[in-house]
Amino acid sequence: MMTHAAYDCDVLVIGGGIVGLSTAYAITRTAPGTRVTVLEKERGPARHQTGRNSGVIHSGIYYRPGSLKARYAVRGAAEMVGFCREHGIAHAVTGKLIVATGRAELPRLHALVQRGREHGLPVRELGPAQIAEYEPRVRGLAAIRVGTTGVCDFGAVAGRFADEVRAGGGLIRFGAEVTAIDRRPWGVAVRTADGLVVRARVLVNCAGLQCDRVARLAGDDPGMRIVPFRGEYYELARPDLVRGLVYPVPDPAFPFLGVHLTRGHDGSVHVGPNAVPALAREGYGWPVVRPRELMDTLSWPGTWRIARRHWRYGAGEVHRSLSKHAFTAAVRRLLPDVTEADLRPAPAGVRAQAVLRDGTLVDDFLIREAPHTVHVLNAPSPAATASLPIGREVARRALLRAQGTGWKPPAVESGHCV
């Protein structure tokens, strides 16, 4: 057994997105004096999923009762609003409309009403005239309004988590890409691209788009593969067309919410996203192709099973990606006044979607443990909303594993890692 001094830190977190930083933040708050280090390959926090999403604080209405997504989103939404308020981060609780534009959607809309009530959410059913009271330009047969939905600047939230981690004695290293992981009986040793070696009692893998690759570096078979889906957005040139947040009724067969309209905390309105296969883990446009990563996706049996099962849905998404006219037509189902000229290209995001070998799209947060290791293997939306409770749960598991190395939570301990 190694001595305490031989460890560079107690808990080492890989990934400087909102989940990794929330985990480190939770550790510094629940076990002050624990030595925690975060390694992030980019030059700053929140450069991928966290900083490229729509900024919506989700209510939790979509998610299966009892699932981690439902529990953590409902709890996390309230906590996120409180955190933003406490730290002066831009946010607003606007509520949102989920609008049925065709009769076939009405049973699914009613099911969402029931689900929202199971979650204890404030849900109001609306007819066409009531829709117009909230959104005069939006058209639909029926809608529901969910009062707890909001928006915030998740990049700023992640930055505040980082500040709090440092204030609690933790260390965050940017530009530190992990290239090797050596797991030993006493813990783990991690090497970065620039030759830094960090020895820790416990490793926490919050690498998002790279989480399955990090798991394999640690010697674990995650049983899934990240299949990246790019979400492409437009910005509305006439933001006055929309007052708040407007969503279609989602198809329960897919983890995507469909093209929607989001008035952000800064007053701009984003439209999207669609969901098309990305040709690289961080492929934010069609020209970005990384052959090794693409082959990694194509060699996974689950990828082909998804394609066979959902090719019509996927073809429609690709068509809307390549045709602005088709994308506009999808938006016009909710907002008839919109024109192609109203849609200006906006930065895209990539969703890290975990897919099982049999082609199942993992529909809940997925956290798995191994010796000296906690892996977060599926944490797409609503992970930003739910980041505070997710971080506490991952921190709890990591600290329990640290105790297995003979570590005891310190009462007060100075210093930090590396």
GROMACS .gro file of C-alpha atoms in nm:
model
  418
    1MET     CA    1   0.000   0.000   0.000
    2MET     CA    2   0.137   0.339  -0.099
    3THR     CA    3   0.178   0.611   0.161
    4HIS     CA    4  -0.039   0.921   0.151
    5ALA     CA    5   0.254   1.133   0.036
    6ALA     CA    6   0.321   0.904  -0.261
    7TYR     CA    7  -0.014   0.994  -0.416
    8ASP     CA    8  -0.029   1.313  -0.619
    9CYS     CA    9  -0.397   1.342  -0.535
   10ASP     CA   10  -0.680   1.145  -0.385
   11VAL     CA   11  -0.931   1.175  -0.672
   12LEU     CA   12  -0.836   1.243  -1.032
   13VAL     CA   13  -1.115   1.358  -1.267
   14ILE     CA   14  -1.069   1.332  -1.643
   15GLY     CA   15  -1.287   1.586  -1.822
   16GLY     CA   16  -1.343   1.958  -1.769
   17GLY     CA   17  -1.702   1.977  -1.887
   18ILE     CA   18  -1.989   2.057  -1.655
   19VAL     CA   19  -2.020   1.701  -1.518
   20GLY     CA   20  -1.649   1.659  -1.443
   21LEU     CA   21  -1.626   2.001  -1.280
   22SER     CA   22  -1.948   1.944  -1.084
   23THR     CA   23  -1.800   1.618  -0.953
   24ALA     CA   24  -1.483   1.793  -0.842
   25TYR     CA   25  -1.693   2.072  -0.688
   26ALA     CA   26  -1.901   1.817  -0.496
   27ILE     CA   27  -1.588   1.648  -0.363
   28THR     CA   28  -1.443   1.975  -0.232
   29ARG     CA   29  -1.774   2.057  -0.063
   30THR     CA   30  -1.865   1.719   0.086
   31ALA     CA   31  -1.513   1.616   0.189
   32PRO     CA   32  -1.309   1.934   0.240
   33GLY     CA   33  -0.937   1.870   0.232
   34THR     CA   34  -0.965   1.589  -0.023
   35ARG     CA   35  -0.695   1.641  -0.282
   36VAL     CA   36  -0.864   1.655  -0.623
   37THR     CA   37  -0.721   1.722  -0.968
   38VAL     CA   38  -0.907   1.773  -1.296
   39LEU     CA   39  -0.736   1.702  -1.629
   40GLU     CA   40  -0.892   1.857  -1.940
   41LYS     CA   41  -0.741   1.823  -2.287
   42GLU     CA   42  -0.875   2.157  -2.411
   43ARG     CA   43  -0.736   2.498  -2.315
   44GLY     CA   44  -1.040   2.588  -2.107
   45PRO     CA   45  -1.356   2.441  -1.957
   46ALA     CA   46  -1.684   2.351  -2.131
   47ARG     CA   47  -1.551   2.345  -2.487
   48HIS     CA   48  -1.775   2.065  -2.615
   49GLN     CA   49  -2.123   1.948  -2.506
   50THR     CA   50  -2.148   2.195  -2.216
   51GLY     CA   51  -2.060   2.503  -2.416
   52ARG     CA   52  -2.245   2.409  -2.735
   53ASN     CA   53  -2.595   2.321  -2.618
   54SER     CA   54  -2.913   2.530  -2.623
   55GLY     CA   55  -2.874   2.648  -2.264
   56VAL     CA   56  -3.210   2.507  -2.154
   57ILE     CA   57  -3.270   2.415  -1.789
   58HIS     CA   58  -3.492   2.113  -1.851
   59SER     CA   59  -3.791   2.039  -1.628
   60GLY     CA   60  -3.757   1.659  -1.645
   61ILE     CA   61  -4.100   1.603  -1.801
   62TYR     CA   62  -3.973   1.380  -2.083
   63TYR     CA   63  -3.798   1.119  -1.872
   64ARG     CA   64  -3.925   0.787  -1.742
   65PRO     CA   65  -4.040   0.806  -1.379
   66GLY     CA   66  -3.779   0.655  -1.150
   67SER     CA   67  -3.496   0.698  -1.401
   68LEU     CA   68  -3.181   0.889  -1.309
   69LYS     CA   69  -3.265   1.145  -1.578
   70ALA     CA   70  -3.606   1.213  -1.425
   71ARG     CA   71  -3.487   1.227  -1.065
   72TYR     CA   72  -3.178   1.435  -1.133
   73ALA     CA   73  -3.337   1.671  -1.387
   74VAL     CA   74  -3.633   1.760  -1.162
   75ARG     CA   75  -3.403   1.814  -0.864
   76GLY     CA   76  -3.124   1.965  -1.070
   77ALA     CA   77  -3.342   2.225  -1.241
   78ALA     CA   78  -3.435   2.384  -0.908
   79GLU     CA   79  -3.076   2.361  -0.784
   80MET     CA   80  -2.937   2.510  -1.106
   81VAL     CA   81  -3.165   2.814  -1.078
   82GLY     CA   82  -3.054   2.857  -0.718
   83PHE     CA   83  -2.686   2.823  -0.811
   84CYS     CA   84  -2.719   3.081  -1.090
   85ARG     CA   85  -2.899   3.320  -0.859
   86GLU     CA   86  -2.638   3.277  -0.584
   87HIS     CA   87  -2.344   3.337  -0.817
   88GLY     CA   88  -2.491   3.605  -1.042
   89ILE     CA   89  -2.499   3.387  -1.356
   90ALA     CA   90  -2.735   3.488  -1.636
   91HIS     CA   91  -3.056   3.282  -1.625
   92ALA     CA   92  -3.434   3.304  -1.652
   93VAL     CA   93  -3.723   3.074  -1.563
   94THR     CA   94  -3.944   3.121  -1.867
   95GLY     CA   95  -4.157   2.807  -1.882
   96LYS     CA   96  -4.203   2.636  -2.217
   97LEU     CA   97  -4.472   2.514  -2.452
   98ILE     CA   98  -4.480   2.163  -2.598
   99VAL     CA   99  -4.705   2.191  -2.902
  100ALA     CA  100  -4.895   1.924  -3.095
  101THR     CA  101  -4.938   2.021  -3.460
  102GLY     CA  102  -5.107   1.700  -3.576
  103ARG     CA  103  -5.377   1.473  -3.435
  104ALA     CA  104  -5.140   1.175  -3.419
  105GLU     CA  105  -4.938   1.367  -3.159
  106LEU     CA  106  -5.228   1.427  -2.919
  107PRO     CA  107  -5.202   1.092  -2.733
  108ARG     CA  108  -4.829   1.151  -2.680
  109LEU     CA  109  -4.899   1.501  -2.555
  110HIS     CA  110  -5.154   1.366  -2.308
  111ALA     CA  111  -4.901   1.107  -2.191
  112LEU     CA  112  -4.657   1.390  -2.121
  113VAL     CA  113  -4.922   1.564  -1.908
  114GLN     CA  114  -4.956   1.251  -1.700
  115ARG     CA  115  -4.580   1.209  -1.673
  116GLY     CA  116  -4.533   1.570  -1.569
  117ARG     CA  117  -4.788   1.529  -1.293
  118GLU     CA  118  -4.614   1.212  -1.174
  119HIS     CA  119  -4.298   1.421  -1.141
  120GLY     CA  120  -4.485   1.690  -0.947
  121LEU     CA  121  -4.431   1.953  -1.219
  122PRO     CA  122  -4.662   2.249  -1.282
  123VAL     CA  123  -4.823   2.143  -1.612
  124ARG     CA  124  -5.107   2.334  -1.777
  125GLU     CA  125  -5.303   2.206  -2.077
  126LEU     CA  126  -5.373   2.463  -2.350
  127GLY     CA  127  -5.603   2.489  -2.650
  128PRO     CA  128  -5.524   2.693  -2.966
  129ALA     CA  129  -5.649   3.022  -2.819
  130GLN     CA  130  -5.447   2.972  -2.501
  131ILE     CA  131  -5.135   2.890  -2.706
  132ALA     CA  132  -5.173   3.230  -2.869
  133GLU     CA  133  -5.182   3.400  -2.529
  134TYR     CA  134  -4.827   3.278  -2.465
  135GLU     CA  135  -4.695   3.265  -2.822
  136PRO     CA  136  -4.905   3.468  -3.069
  137ARG     CA  137  -4.713   3.345  -3.376
  138VAL     CA  138  -4.713   2.974  -3.284
  139ARG     CA  139  -4.984   2.744  -3.420
  140GLY     CA  140  -5.096   2.407  -3.286
  141LEU     CA  141  -5.395   2.189  -3.205
  142ALA     CA  142  -5.307   2.170  -2.836
  143ALA     CA  143  -5.013   2.229  -2.607
  144ILE     CA  144  -4.892   2.200  -2.252
  145ARG     CA  145  -4.700   2.460  -2.059
  146VAL     CA  146  -4.431   2.347  -1.816
  147GLY     CA  147  -4.359   2.630  -1.575
  148THR     CA  148  -4.022   2.517  -1.436
  149THR     CA  149  -3.825   2.518  -1.762
  150GLY     CA  150  -3.568   2.793  -1.796
  151VAL     CA  151  -3.243   2.900  -1.962
  152CYS     CA  152  -2.897   2.984  -1.838
  153ASP     CA  153  -2.534   3.018  -1.941
  154PHE     CA  154  -2.399   2.667  -1.875
  155GLY     CA  155  -2.049   2.772  -1.982
  156ALA     CA  156  -2.050   3.030  -1.703
  157VAL     CA  157  -2.182   2.767  -1.461
  158ALA     CA  158  -1.893   2.535  -1.550
  159GLY     CA  159  -1.650   2.823  -1.505
  160ARG     CA  160  -1.790   2.893  -1.159
  161PHE     CA  161  -1.756   2.525  -1.066
  162ALA     CA  162  -1.390   2.551  -1.169
  163ASP     CA  163  -1.341   2.860  -0.954
  164GLU     CA  164  -1.500   2.687  -0.655
  165VAL     CA  165  -1.281   2.377  -0.704
  166ARG     CA  166  -0.968   2.593  -0.697
  167ALA     CA  167  -1.095   2.782  -0.394
  168GLY     CA  168  -1.141   2.446  -0.221
  169GLY     CA  169  -0.777   2.350  -0.282
  170GLY     CA  170  -0.825   2.151  -0.602
  171LEU     CA  171  -0.614   2.180  -0.915
  172ILE     CA  172  -0.735   2.204  -1.274
  173ARG     CA  173  -0.493   2.142  -1.558
  174PHE     CA  174  -0.600   2.246  -1.907
  175GLY     CA  175  -0.422   2.125  -2.219
  176ALA     CA  176  -0.366   1.790  -2.044
  177GLU     CA  177  -0.479   1.512  -2.277
  178VAL     CA  178  -0.469   1.168  -2.116
  179THR     CA  179  -0.282   0.913  -2.328
  180ALA     CA  180  -0.226   0.622  -2.088
  181ILE     CA  181  -0.381   0.482  -1.771
  182ASP     CA  182  -0.210   0.222  -1.553
  183ARG     CA  183  -0.430   0.068  -1.286
  184ARG     CA  184  -0.248  -0.090  -0.993
  185PRO     CA  185  -0.357  -0.250  -0.662
  186TRP     CA  186  -0.291   0.081  -0.486
  187GLY     CA  187  -0.478   0.304  -0.736
  188VAL     CA  188  -0.414   0.451  -1.080
  189ALA     CA  189  -0.134   0.632  -1.261
  190VAL     CA  190  -0.227   0.852  -1.555
  191ARG     CA  191   0.007   0.992  -1.820
  192THR     CA  192  -0.072   1.295  -2.035
  193ALA     CA  193   0.049   1.383  -2.383
  194ASP     CA  194   0.315   1.618  -2.243
  195GLY     CA  195   0.459   1.348  -2.016
  196LEU     CA  196   0.297   1.447  -1.686
  197VAL     CA  197   0.225   1.150  -1.459
  198VAL     CA  198  -0.045   1.179  -1.190
  199ARG     CA  199  -0.093   0.906  -0.927
  200ALA     CA  200  -0.432   0.892  -0.760
  201ARG     CA  201  -0.632   0.667  -0.533
  202VAL     CA  202  -0.937   0.690  -0.759
  203LEU     CA  203  -0.997   0.786  -1.121
  204VAL     CA  204  -1.324   0.947  -1.233
  205ASN     CA  205  -1.392   0.933  -1.606
  206CYS     CA  206  -1.611   1.226  -1.714
  207ALA     CA  207  -1.464   1.254  -2.062
  208GLY     CA  208  -1.794   1.296  -2.247
  209LEU     CA  209  -1.736   1.237  -2.617
  210GLN     CA  210  -1.422   1.039  -2.531
  211CYS     CA  211  -1.552   0.851  -2.226
  212ASP     CA  212  -1.559   0.504  -2.383
  213ARG     CA  213  -1.204   0.548  -2.510
  214VAL     CA  214  -1.087   0.653  -2.164
  215ALA     CA  215  -1.261   0.346  -2.017
  216ARG     CA  216  -1.071   0.122  -2.257
  217LEU     CA  217  -0.744   0.299  -2.170
  218ALA     CA  218  -0.815   0.200  -1.810
  219GLY     CA  219  -0.852  -0.163  -1.917
  220ASP     CA  220  -1.232  -0.176  -1.885
  221ASP     CA  221  -1.484  -0.293  -2.143
  222PRO     CA  222  -1.760  -0.029  -2.117
  223GLY     CA  223  -2.008  -0.246  -2.311
  224MET     CA  224  -2.109   0.056  -2.521
  225ARG     CA  225  -1.967   0.294  -2.775
  226ILE     CA  226  -2.012   0.666  -2.811
  227VAL     CA  227  -2.178   0.734  -3.145
  228PRO     CA  228  -2.159   1.109  -3.206
  229PHE     CA  229  -2.462   1.295  -3.341
  230ARG     CA  230  -2.419   1.652  -3.456
  231GLY     CA  231  -2.695   1.897  -3.368
  232GLU     CA  232  -2.711   2.186  -3.611
  233TYR     CA  233  -2.867   2.519  -3.512
  234TYR     CA  234  -2.983   2.838  -3.674
  235GLU     CA  235  -3.036   3.175  -3.509
  236LEU     CA  236  -3.362   3.357  -3.573
  237ALA     CA  237  -3.306   3.692  -3.746
  238ARG     CA  238  -3.644   3.810  -3.612
  239PRO     CA  239  -3.628   3.707  -3.245
  240ASP     CA  240  -3.954   3.891  -3.178
  241LEU     CA  241  -4.137   3.601  -3.347
  242VAL     CA  242  -4.090   3.394  -3.030
  243ARG     CA  243  -4.136   3.499  -2.669
  244GLY     CA  244  -3.992   3.195  -2.493
  245LEU     CA  245  -3.934   2.823  -2.551
  246VAL     CA  246  -4.140   2.622  -2.800
  247TYR     CA  247  -4.097   2.248  -2.854
  248PRO     CA  248  -4.268   1.985  -3.069
  249VAL     CA  249  -4.406   1.667  -2.918
  250PRO     CA  250  -4.107   1.428  -2.915
  251ASP     CA  251  -4.104   1.080  -3.062
  252PRO     CA  252  -4.045   0.843  -2.767
  253ALA     CA  253  -3.845   0.607  -2.991
  254PHE     CA  254  -3.559   0.856  -3.005
  255PRO     CA  255  -3.358   1.045  -2.740
  256PHE     CA  256  -3.378   1.366  -2.945
  257LEU     CA  257  -3.639   1.635  -2.882
  258GLY     CA  258  -3.686   1.755  -3.239
  259VAL     CA  259  -3.638   2.100  -3.389
  260HIS     CA  260  -3.743   2.360  -3.131
  261LEU     CA  261  -3.718   2.732  -3.064
  262THR     CA  262  -3.522   2.861  -2.766
  263ARG     CA  263  -3.501   3.220  -2.649
  264GLY     CA  264  -3.172   3.230  -2.463
  265HIS     CA  265  -3.067   3.425  -2.157
  266ASP     CA  266  -2.925   3.693  -2.390
  267GLY     CA  267  -3.248   3.740  -2.587
  268SER     CA  268  -3.134   3.561  -2.901
  269VAL     CA  269  -3.351   3.279  -3.039
  270HIS     CA  270  -3.192   2.955  -3.155
  271VAL     CA  271  -3.373   2.709  -3.380
  272GLY     CA  272  -3.281   2.341  -3.384
  273PRO     CA  273  -3.115   2.110  -3.350
  274ASN     CA  274  -3.152   1.836  -3.600
  275ALA     CA  275  -2.950   1.520  -3.531
  276VAL     CA  276  -2.717   1.380  -3.795
  277PRO     CA  277  -2.428   1.134  -3.759
  278ALA     CA  278  -2.102   1.320  -3.704
  279LEU     CA  279  -1.796   1.200  -3.895
  280ALA     CA  280  -1.569   1.271  -3.596
  281ARG     CA  281  -1.612   1.273  -3.219
  282GLU     CA  282  -1.580   1.650  -3.230
  283GLY     CA  283  -1.713   1.690  -3.583
  284TYR     CA  284  -1.898   2.022  -3.574
  285GLY     CA  285  -1.947   2.037  -3.951
  286TRP     CA  286  -1.969   1.802  -4.251
  287PRO     CA  287  -1.609   1.880  -4.364
  288VAL     CA  288  -1.467   1.757  -4.030
  289VAL     CA  289  -1.375   1.392  -4.086
  290ARG     CA  290  -1.135   1.189  -3.872
  291PRO     CA  291  -1.095   0.850  -4.040
  292ARG     CA  292  -0.980   0.663  -3.728
  293GLU     CA  293  -1.275   0.790  -3.525
  294LEU     CA  294  -1.516   0.723  -3.810
  295MET     CA  295  -1.389   0.365  -3.840
  296ASP     CA  296  -1.429   0.328  -3.463
  297THR     CA  297  -1.795   0.422  -3.502
  298LEU     CA  298  -1.854   0.206  -3.810
  299SER     CA  299  -1.685  -0.099  -3.657
  300TRP     CA  300  -1.932  -0.104  -3.367
  301PRO     CA  301  -2.218  -0.350  -3.438
  302GLY     CA  302  -2.467  -0.123  -3.266
  303THR     CA  303  -2.408   0.151  -3.525
  304TRP     CA  304  -2.533  -0.068  -3.809
  305ARG     CA  305  -2.827  -0.192  -3.605
  306ILE     CA  306  -2.933   0.169  -3.541
  307ALA     CA  307  -2.901   0.242  -3.913
  308ARG     CA  308  -3.117  -0.055  -4.013
  309ARG     CA  309  -3.379   0.020  -3.749
  310HIS     CA  310  -3.407   0.397  -3.793
  311TRP     CA  311  -3.286   0.470  -4.146
  312ARG     CA  312  -3.603   0.664  -4.241
  313TYR     CA  313  -3.569   0.893  -3.939
  314GLY     CA  314  -3.199   0.939  -4.008
  315ALA     CA  315  -3.256   1.014  -4.375
  316GLY     CA  316  -3.498   1.289  -4.279
  317GLU     CA  317  -3.245   1.443  -4.041
  318VAL     CA  318  -2.970   1.438  -4.307
  319HIS     CA  319  -3.210   1.591  -4.560
  320ARG     CA  320  -3.285   1.880  -4.323
  321SER     CA  321  -2.911   1.921  -4.264
  322LEU     CA  322  -2.835   1.952  -4.633
  323SER     CA  323  -3.147   2.150  -4.729
  324LYS     CA  324  -3.227   2.479  -4.558
  325HIS     CA  325  -3.565   2.469  -4.731
  326ALA     CA  326  -3.646   2.135  -4.563
  327PHE     CA  327  -3.525   2.263  -4.225
  328THR     CA  328  -3.743   2.573  -4.261
  329ALA     CA  329  -4.045   2.356  -4.345
  330ALA     CA  330  -3.993   2.166  -4.018
  331VAL     CA  331  -3.983   2.492  -3.823
  332ARG     CA  332  -4.293   2.625  -4.001
  333ARG     CA  333  -4.501   2.345  -3.849
  334LEU     CA  334  -4.467   2.536  -3.521
  335LEU     CA  335  -4.400   2.888  -3.646
  336PRO     CA  336  -4.573   2.948  -3.983
  337ASP     CA  337  -4.437   3.301  -4.026
  338VAL     CA  338  -4.073   3.194  -4.042
  339THR     CA  339  -3.889   3.213  -4.375
  340GLU     CA  340  -3.555   3.081  -4.497
  341ALA     CA  341  -3.418   3.435  -4.476
  342ASP     CA  342  -3.502   3.440  -4.104
  343LEU     CA  343  -3.258   3.154  -4.031
  344ARG     CA  344  -2.892   3.240  -3.987
  345PRO     CA  345  -2.636   2.959  -3.929
  346ALA     CA  346  -2.525   2.921  -3.566
  347PRO     CA  347  -2.257   2.702  -3.405
  348ALA     CA  348  -2.333   2.330  -3.394
  349GLY     CA  349  -2.294   2.086  -3.106
  350VAL     CA  350  -2.223   1.713  -3.088
  351ARG     CA  351  -2.418   1.480  -2.861
  352ALA     CA  352  -2.220   1.196  -2.701
  353GLN     CA  353  -2.479   0.920  -2.736
  354ALA     CA  354  -2.399   0.582  -2.582
  355VAL     CA  355  -2.507   0.289  -2.799
  356LEU     CA  356  -2.509  -0.073  -2.685
  357ARG     CA  357  -2.384  -0.360  -2.901
  358ASP     CA  358  -2.741  -0.456  -2.995
  359GLY     CA  359  -2.812  -0.105  -3.125
  360THR     CA  360  -3.002   0.019  -2.820
  361LEU     CA  361  -2.969   0.393  -2.765
  362VAL     CA  362  -2.898   0.425  -2.393
  363ASP     CA  363  -3.183   0.642  -2.265
  364ASP     CA  364  -3.064   0.710  -1.910
  365PHE     CA  365  -2.750   0.838  -1.744
  366LEU     CA  366  -2.504   0.550  -1.723
  367ILE     CA  367  -2.249   0.533  -1.439
  368ARG     CA  368  -2.036   0.221  -1.395
  369GLU     CA  369  -1.764   0.132  -1.148
  370ALA     CA  370  -1.446  -0.072  -1.169
  371PRO     CA  371  -1.147  -0.111  -0.934
  372HIS     CA  372  -1.029   0.238  -0.832
  373THR     CA  373  -1.248   0.384  -1.107
  374VAL     CA  374  -1.587   0.546  -1.169
  375HIS     CA  375  -1.694   0.584  -1.533
  376VAL     CA  376  -1.967   0.824  -1.648
  377LEU     CA  377  -2.056   0.660  -1.980
  378ASN     CA  378  -2.376   0.834  -2.087
  379ALA     CA  379  -2.443   1.192  -1.984
  380PRO     CA  380  -2.596   1.387  -2.272
  381SER     CA  381  -2.890   1.624  -2.224
  382PRO     CA  382  -3.023   1.689  -1.961
  383ALA     CA  383  -2.684   1.638  -1.793
  384ALA     CA  384  -2.612   2.012  -1.777
  385THR     CA  385  -2.944   2.072  -1.600
  386ALA     CA  386  -2.878   1.776  -1.370
  387SER     CA  387  -2.507   1.841  -1.318
  388LEU     CA  388  -2.529   1.924  -0.947
  389PRO     CA  389  -2.700   1.599  -0.839
  390ILE     CA  390  -2.499   1.394  -1.091
  391GLY     CA  391  -2.179   1.543  -0.952
  392ARG     CA  392  -2.279   1.455  -0.596
  393GLU     CA  393  -2.358   1.095  -0.692
  394VAL     CA  394  -2.031   1.046  -0.880
  395ALA     CA  395  -1.840   1.211  -0.595
  396ARG     CA  396  -2.008   0.980  -0.344
  397ARG     CA  397  -1.900   0.673  -0.539
  398ALA     CA  398  -1.547   0.804  -0.589
  399LEU     CA  399  -1.500   0.882  -0.219
  400LEU     CA  400  -1.623   0.536  -0.119
  401ARG     CA  401  -1.370   0.381  -0.354
  402ALA     CA  402  -1.097   0.605  -0.212
  403GLN     CA  403  -1.173   0.469   0.133
  404GLY     CA  404  -1.099   0.123  -0.005
  405THR     CA  405  -0.735   0.231  -0.043
  406GLY     CA  406  -0.708   0.316   0.326
  407TRP     CA  407  -0.790   0.685   0.277
  408LYS     CA  408  -1.004   0.859   0.537
  409PRO     CA  409  -1.193   1.181   0.476
  410PRO     CA  410  -0.975   1.457   0.622
  411ALA     CA  411  -1.118   1.701   0.871
  412VAL     CA  412  -0.891   1.980   0.749
  413GLU     CA  413  -0.602   1.935   0.512
  414SER     CA  414  -0.400   2.197   0.331
  415GLY     CA  415  -0.230   2.173  -0.003
  416HIS     CA  416  -0.349   2.037  -0.332
  417CYS     CA  417  -0.252   1.790  -0.602
  418VAL     CA  418   0.051   1.774  -0.824
   0.00000   0.00000   0.00000
